[in-house]
Short mmCIF file of C-alpha atoms in Angstrom, two decimals:
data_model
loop_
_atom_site.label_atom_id
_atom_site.label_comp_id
_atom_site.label_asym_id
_atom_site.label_seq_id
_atom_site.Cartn_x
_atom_site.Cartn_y
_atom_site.Cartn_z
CA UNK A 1 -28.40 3.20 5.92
CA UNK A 2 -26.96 3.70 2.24
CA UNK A 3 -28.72 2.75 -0.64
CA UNK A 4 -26.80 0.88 -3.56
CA UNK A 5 -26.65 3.96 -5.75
CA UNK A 6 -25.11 6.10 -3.16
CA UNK A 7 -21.36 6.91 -3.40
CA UNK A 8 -19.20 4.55 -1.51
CA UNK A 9 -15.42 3.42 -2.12
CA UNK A 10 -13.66 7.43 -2.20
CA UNK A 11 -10.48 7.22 -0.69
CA UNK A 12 -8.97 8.54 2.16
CA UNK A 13 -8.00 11.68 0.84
CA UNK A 14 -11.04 12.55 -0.62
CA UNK A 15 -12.93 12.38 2.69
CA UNK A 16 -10.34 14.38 4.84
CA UNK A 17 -10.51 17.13 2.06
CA UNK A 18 -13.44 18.73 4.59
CA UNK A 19 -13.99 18.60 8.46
CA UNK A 20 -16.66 15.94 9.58
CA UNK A 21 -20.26 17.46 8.93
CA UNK A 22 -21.89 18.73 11.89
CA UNK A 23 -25.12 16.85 12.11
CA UNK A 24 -27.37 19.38 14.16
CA UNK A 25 -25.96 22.01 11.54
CA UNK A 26 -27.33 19.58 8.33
CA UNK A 27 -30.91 19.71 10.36
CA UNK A 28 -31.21 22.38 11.30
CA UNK A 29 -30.41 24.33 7.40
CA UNK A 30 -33.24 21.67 6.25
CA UNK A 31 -35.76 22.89 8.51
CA UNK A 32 -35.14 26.45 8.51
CA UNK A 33 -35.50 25.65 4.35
CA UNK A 34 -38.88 24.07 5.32
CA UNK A 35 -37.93 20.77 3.06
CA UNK A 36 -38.27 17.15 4.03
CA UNK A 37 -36.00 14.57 3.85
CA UNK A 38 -37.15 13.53 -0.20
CA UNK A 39 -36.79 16.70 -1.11
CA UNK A 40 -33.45 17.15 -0.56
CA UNK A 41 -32.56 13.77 -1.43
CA UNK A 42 -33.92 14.18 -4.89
CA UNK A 43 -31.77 17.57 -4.57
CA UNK A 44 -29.10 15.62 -4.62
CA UNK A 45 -29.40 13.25 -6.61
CA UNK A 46 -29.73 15.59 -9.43
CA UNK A 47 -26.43 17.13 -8.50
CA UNK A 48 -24.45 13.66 -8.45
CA UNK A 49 -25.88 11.95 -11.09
CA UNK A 50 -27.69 9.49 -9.52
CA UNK A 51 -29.93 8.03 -6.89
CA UNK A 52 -29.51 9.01 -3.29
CA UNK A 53 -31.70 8.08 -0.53
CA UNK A 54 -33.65 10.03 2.19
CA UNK A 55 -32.27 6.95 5.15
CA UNK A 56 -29.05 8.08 3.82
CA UNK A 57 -29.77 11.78 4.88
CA UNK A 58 -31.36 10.74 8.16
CA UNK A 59 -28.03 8.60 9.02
CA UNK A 60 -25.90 11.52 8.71
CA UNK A 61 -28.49 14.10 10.37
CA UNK A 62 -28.28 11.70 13.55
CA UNK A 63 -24.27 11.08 13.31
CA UNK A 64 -24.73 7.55 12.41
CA UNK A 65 -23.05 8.04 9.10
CA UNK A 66 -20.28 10.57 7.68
CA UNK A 67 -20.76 12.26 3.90
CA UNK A 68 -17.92 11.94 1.57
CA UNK A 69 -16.53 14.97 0.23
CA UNK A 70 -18.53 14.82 -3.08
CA UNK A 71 -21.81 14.38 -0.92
CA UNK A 72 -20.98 17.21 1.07
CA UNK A 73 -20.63 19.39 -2.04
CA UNK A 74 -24.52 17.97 -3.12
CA UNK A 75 -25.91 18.30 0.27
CA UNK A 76 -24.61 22.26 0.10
CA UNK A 77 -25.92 22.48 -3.69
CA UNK A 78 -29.43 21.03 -2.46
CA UNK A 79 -29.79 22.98 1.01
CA UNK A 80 -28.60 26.26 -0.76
CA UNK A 81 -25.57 27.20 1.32
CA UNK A 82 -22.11 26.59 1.60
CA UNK A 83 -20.33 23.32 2.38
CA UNK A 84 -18.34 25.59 5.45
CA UNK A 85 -22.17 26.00 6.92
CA UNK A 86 -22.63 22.21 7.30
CA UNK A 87 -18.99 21.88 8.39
CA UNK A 88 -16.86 21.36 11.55
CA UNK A 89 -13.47 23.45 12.12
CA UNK A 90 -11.01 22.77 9.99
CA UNK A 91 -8.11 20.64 11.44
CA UNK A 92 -5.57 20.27 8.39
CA UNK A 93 -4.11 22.73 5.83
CA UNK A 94 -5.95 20.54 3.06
CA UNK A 95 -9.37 21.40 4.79
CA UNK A 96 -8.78 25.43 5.24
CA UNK A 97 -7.61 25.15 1.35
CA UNK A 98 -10.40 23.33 0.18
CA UNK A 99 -13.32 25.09 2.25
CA UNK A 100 -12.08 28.44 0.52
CA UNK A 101 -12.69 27.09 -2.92
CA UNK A 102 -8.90 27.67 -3.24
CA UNK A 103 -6.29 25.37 -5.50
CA UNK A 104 -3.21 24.27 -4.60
CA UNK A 105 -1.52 26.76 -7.14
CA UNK A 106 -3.43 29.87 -5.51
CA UNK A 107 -1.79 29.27 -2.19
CA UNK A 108 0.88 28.69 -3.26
CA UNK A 109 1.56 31.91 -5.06
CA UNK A 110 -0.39 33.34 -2.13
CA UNK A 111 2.21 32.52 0.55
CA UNK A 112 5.02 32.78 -1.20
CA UNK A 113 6.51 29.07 -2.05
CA UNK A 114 6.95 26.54 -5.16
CA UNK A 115 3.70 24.55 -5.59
CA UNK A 116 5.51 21.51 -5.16
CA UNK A 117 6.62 22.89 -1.75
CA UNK A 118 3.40 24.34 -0.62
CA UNK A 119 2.27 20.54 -1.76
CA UNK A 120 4.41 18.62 0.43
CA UNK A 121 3.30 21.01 3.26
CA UNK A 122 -0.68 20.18 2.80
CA UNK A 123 0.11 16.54 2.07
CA UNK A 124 1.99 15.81 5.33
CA UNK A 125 0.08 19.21 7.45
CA UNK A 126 3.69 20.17 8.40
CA UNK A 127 4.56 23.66 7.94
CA UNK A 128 8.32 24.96 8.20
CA UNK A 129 7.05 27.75 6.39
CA UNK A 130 9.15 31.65 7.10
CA UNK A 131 8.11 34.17 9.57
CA UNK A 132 6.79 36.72 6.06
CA UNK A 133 5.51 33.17 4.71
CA UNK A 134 3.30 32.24 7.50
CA UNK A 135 2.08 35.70 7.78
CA UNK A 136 0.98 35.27 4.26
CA UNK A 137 -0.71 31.84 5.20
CA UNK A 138 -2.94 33.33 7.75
CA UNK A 139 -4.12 35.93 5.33
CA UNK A 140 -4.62 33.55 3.00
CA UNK A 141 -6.14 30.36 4.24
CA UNK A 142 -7.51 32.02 7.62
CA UNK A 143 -6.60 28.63 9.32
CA UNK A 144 -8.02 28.53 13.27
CA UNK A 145 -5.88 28.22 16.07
CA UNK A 146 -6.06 24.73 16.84
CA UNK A 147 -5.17 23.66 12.68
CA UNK A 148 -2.04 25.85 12.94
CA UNK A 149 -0.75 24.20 15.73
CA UNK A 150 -1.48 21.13 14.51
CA UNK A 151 0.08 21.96 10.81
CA UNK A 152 3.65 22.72 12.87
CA UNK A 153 3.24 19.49 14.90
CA UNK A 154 3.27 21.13 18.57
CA UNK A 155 -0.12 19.59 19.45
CA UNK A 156 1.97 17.35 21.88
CA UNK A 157 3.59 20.16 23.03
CA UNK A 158 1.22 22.15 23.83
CA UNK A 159 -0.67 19.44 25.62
CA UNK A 160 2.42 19.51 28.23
CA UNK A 161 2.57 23.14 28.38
CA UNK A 162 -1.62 23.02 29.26
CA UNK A 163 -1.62 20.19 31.70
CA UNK A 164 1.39 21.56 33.58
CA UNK A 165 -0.25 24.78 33.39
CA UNK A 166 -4.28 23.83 34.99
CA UNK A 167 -2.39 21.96 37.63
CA UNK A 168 0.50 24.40 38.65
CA UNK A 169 1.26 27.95 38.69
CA UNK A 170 -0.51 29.12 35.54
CA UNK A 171 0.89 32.52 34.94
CA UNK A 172 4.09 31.20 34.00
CA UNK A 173 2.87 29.49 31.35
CA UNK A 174 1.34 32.30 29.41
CA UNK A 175 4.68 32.99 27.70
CA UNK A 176 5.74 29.59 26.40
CA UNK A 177 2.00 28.91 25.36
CA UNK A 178 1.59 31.78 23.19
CA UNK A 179 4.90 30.73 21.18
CA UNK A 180 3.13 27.99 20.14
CA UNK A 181 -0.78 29.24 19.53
CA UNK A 182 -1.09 32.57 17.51
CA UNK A 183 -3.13 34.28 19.63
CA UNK A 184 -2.48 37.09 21.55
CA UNK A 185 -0.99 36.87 24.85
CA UNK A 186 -3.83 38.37 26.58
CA UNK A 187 -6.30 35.92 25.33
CA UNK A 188 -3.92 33.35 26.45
CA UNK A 189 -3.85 34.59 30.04
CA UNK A 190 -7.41 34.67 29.84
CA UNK A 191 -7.98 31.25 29.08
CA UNK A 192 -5.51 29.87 30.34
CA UNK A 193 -7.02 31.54 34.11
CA UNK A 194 -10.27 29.77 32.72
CA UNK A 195 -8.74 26.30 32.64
CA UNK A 196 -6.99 26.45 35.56
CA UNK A 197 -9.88 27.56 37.81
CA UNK A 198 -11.75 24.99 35.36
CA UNK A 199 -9.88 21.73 36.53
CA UNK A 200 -9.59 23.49 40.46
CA UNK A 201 -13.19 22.47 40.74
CA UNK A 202 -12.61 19.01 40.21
CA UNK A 203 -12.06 18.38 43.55
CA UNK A 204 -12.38 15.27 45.46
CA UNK A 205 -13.73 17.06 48.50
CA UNK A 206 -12.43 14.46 50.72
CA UNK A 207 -14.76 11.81 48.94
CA UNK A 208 -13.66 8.03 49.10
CA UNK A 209 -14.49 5.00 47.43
CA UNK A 210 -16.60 4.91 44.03
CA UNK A 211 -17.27 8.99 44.63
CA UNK A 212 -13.67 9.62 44.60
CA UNK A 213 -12.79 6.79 41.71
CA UNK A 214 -15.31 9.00 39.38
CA UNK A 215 -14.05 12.14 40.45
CA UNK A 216 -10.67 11.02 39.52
CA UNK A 217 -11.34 9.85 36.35
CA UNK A 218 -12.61 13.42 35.06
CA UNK A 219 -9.94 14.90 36.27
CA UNK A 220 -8.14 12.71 33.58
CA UNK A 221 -10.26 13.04 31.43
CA UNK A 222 -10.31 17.10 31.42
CA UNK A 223 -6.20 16.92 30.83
CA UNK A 224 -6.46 13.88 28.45
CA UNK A 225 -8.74 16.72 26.13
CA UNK A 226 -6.87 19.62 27.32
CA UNK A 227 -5.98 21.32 24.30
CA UNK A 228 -9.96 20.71 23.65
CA UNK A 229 -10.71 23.04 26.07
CA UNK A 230 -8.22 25.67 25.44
CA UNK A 231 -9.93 26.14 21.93
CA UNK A 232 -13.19 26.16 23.18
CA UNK A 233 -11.63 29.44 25.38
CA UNK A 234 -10.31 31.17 22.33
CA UNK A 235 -11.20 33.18 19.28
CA UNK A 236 -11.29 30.83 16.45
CA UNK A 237 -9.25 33.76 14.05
CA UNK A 238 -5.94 33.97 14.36
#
């Protein structure tokens, strides 16, 4: 639970500017440091400028809390490491920027576009950038996979491609797939292969009743998170 002097009230943008913290990740960079919980906390306090307490660092080593963006920032200061070590993957075009230590400006000139363009891009993660543009992007922000397809908007897509692809004839779907996710196509056979033998094993086996209800509903679940698994199946650089 927060103390009163901890920093509450940022706004929305400040805490998507990073991923969600990884808790096990926070932990585990404490214990390898060999510091308890008060010795961090007074860590960061002296980074934000006021008092922070140790139930606060518990409740976000066990999940039960996120860090803003700011507290992220202290936590790295105080366990010596970068905020991208405490971090999830990136998902928006605002989180590859800012886990870079990059400014709007820098990418900007860096891809190629107006900064009020490049802007508009990271404020709605939509990009329409050019073919020599978005080559520039990946050299620049480095985004993964899965934040590139999300910055064009063909998650949905590719969620139809997927769960026509585990429960069909794969191989055709190799093609249209890696239109959409810049990887190359042989990774994409690969796990695409993966995820169709993957959801092949969720097999009723002739089971009835509550057996065959259960089965059933992981089978829905595995397409409902299909893009999910595709990720987990591919290099993470583009």
């Amino acid at each position: 639970m927060s103390s009163p002097g901890d920093l509450h009230g940022a706004s929305e943008g400040e805490n998507s500017a990073y991923p969600p913290l990884e808790p096990r990740r926070a932990a585990r960079l404490r214990e390898e440091l060999g510091l308890t919980r008060g010795q961090v906390a007074w860590a960061v306090s002296a980074f934000q400028g006021r008092p922070f307490h140790p139930d606060t660092l518990l409740a976000w080593e066990q999940g039960a809390e996120v860090p803003t963006a700011r507290q992220v920032d202290a936590l790295a200061a105080a366990l010596w490491c970068s905020p991208g070590d405490l971090l999830g993957e990136p998902a928006t075009l605002l989180q590859c920027r800012r886990l870079l230590g990059l400014t709007v400006e820098q990418v900007a000139v860096g891809v190629g576009m107006t900064r009020d363009r490049y802007a508009e891009a990271e404020r709605r993660n939509r990009w329409r950038g050019s073919g020599r543009q978005t080559e520039a992007l990946f050299e620049v922000l480095r985004p993964s996979p899965a934040c590139f397809v999300g910055a064009c908007g063909r998650t949905g897509q590719l969620r139809v491609l997927l769960r026509e692809a585990v429960t069909g004839w794969w191989p055709n779907y190799v093609r249209p797939v890696a239109k959409i996710v810049p990887v190359a196509p042989a990774e994409i056979h690969r796990a695409l292969e993966q995820l169709h033998l993957a959801y092949q094993r969720i097999d009723n086996h002739g089971r009835i009743g509550a057996a065959a209800e259960e089965i059933e509903r992981e089978a829905l679940a595995f397409l409902d998170r299909v893009d999910e698994q595709l990720w987990r199946r591919l290099p993470q650089g583009a």
